[in-house]
Phi, psi and omega in degrees: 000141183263321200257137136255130190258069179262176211216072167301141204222130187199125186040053190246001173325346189260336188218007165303310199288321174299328182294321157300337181276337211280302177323323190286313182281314175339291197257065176277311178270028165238160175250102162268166172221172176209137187249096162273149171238080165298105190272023172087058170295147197260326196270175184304314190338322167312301183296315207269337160294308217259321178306301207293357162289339185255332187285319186273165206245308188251024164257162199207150208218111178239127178266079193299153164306313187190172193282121206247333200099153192268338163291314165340305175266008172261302170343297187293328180262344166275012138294006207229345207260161205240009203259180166327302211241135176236125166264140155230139190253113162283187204274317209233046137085345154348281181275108151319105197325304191313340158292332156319344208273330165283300169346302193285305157338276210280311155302315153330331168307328215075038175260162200287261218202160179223127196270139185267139193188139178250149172276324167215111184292135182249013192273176161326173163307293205297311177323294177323272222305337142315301209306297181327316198281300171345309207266357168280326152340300152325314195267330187291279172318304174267354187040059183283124185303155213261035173245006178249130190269105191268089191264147184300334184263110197190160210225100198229132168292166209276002174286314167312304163319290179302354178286276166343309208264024201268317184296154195214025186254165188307321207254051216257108182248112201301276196310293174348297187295273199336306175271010167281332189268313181252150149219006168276087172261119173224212181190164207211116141340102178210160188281185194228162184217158150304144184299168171243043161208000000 
């Protein structure tokens, strides 16, 4: 299989199913999976993640007790995943499914992983502005290179994954361990969207 698709999913009853039907199509001509991770959503998200495990073949539906955090549950389905290449995906269409197709491009060259960075961002103020501190935190501590941008929407081989999931502590901060393993990095353009719920 080349592609795994996981997906932390947290209160997404409104926009899960589109996301999968979106998925199906894009990438009708890749051979895939999709790893959903229910994160201790308060909302139908339980059910409707467990229909689309039964309709589908190739989705697989894992339920965390409770909200654990979105690295927790991206941890937790890239444990789970069989394929070359694992994408992680949110739930709420920011990241246009259709951008996986650059993301898969752009690994195939042959980098570790490839990182998703925009010309322009629909998240909030307060959001940027995490994002900003996040990312001096990153260049300080990890000697992150300061031209790369460490977006959740990102795309990694499955050595690296295995590498990652080697951790075994509470607090599992996903791009750390990546760049403790790797540096054949590159990142790609894509578009960024308002959510769409």
């Amino acid at each position: 299989m080349e592609l795994s698709v996981v997906i932390p999913v947290y209160n997404s009853e409104k926009t899960i199913s589109d996301l999968i039907s979106e998925l199906n199509d894009i990438l009708s001509g890749v051979e895939f999976e999709v790893i959903l991770v229910n994160d201790g959503s308060k909302d139908r998200s339980e059910e409707i993640c467990k229909d689309l495990a039964t309709r589908f073949d190739h989705v697989t539906f894992i339920s965390l007790r409770r909200n654990y955090g979105e690295h927790n549950a991206v941890m937790c389905g890239l444990n789970h995943v069989s394929g070359r290449y694992a994408v992680i995906i949110d739930d709420d269409f920011q990241n246009p499914p259709k951008e996986i197709l650059k993301l898969l491009d752009e690994i195939r060259k042959g980098y570790d992983v490839v990182y998703s960075k925009y010309k322009s961002k629909k998240h909030s103020l307060f959001r940027n502005l995490g994002s900003k501190f996040n990312d001096m935190v990153a260049n300080f501590l990890l000697e992150k290179p300061s031209h790369l941008y460490l977006s959740s929407f990102k795309i990694i081989n499955k050595d690296v994954v295995k590498e990652v999931t080697k951790y075994r502590g509470p607090f599992p901060y996903i791009d750390g361990l990546i760049l403790r393993v790797t540096d054949n990095i590159a990142s790609v353009y894509v578009d960024h969207s308002d959510r769409k719920i």
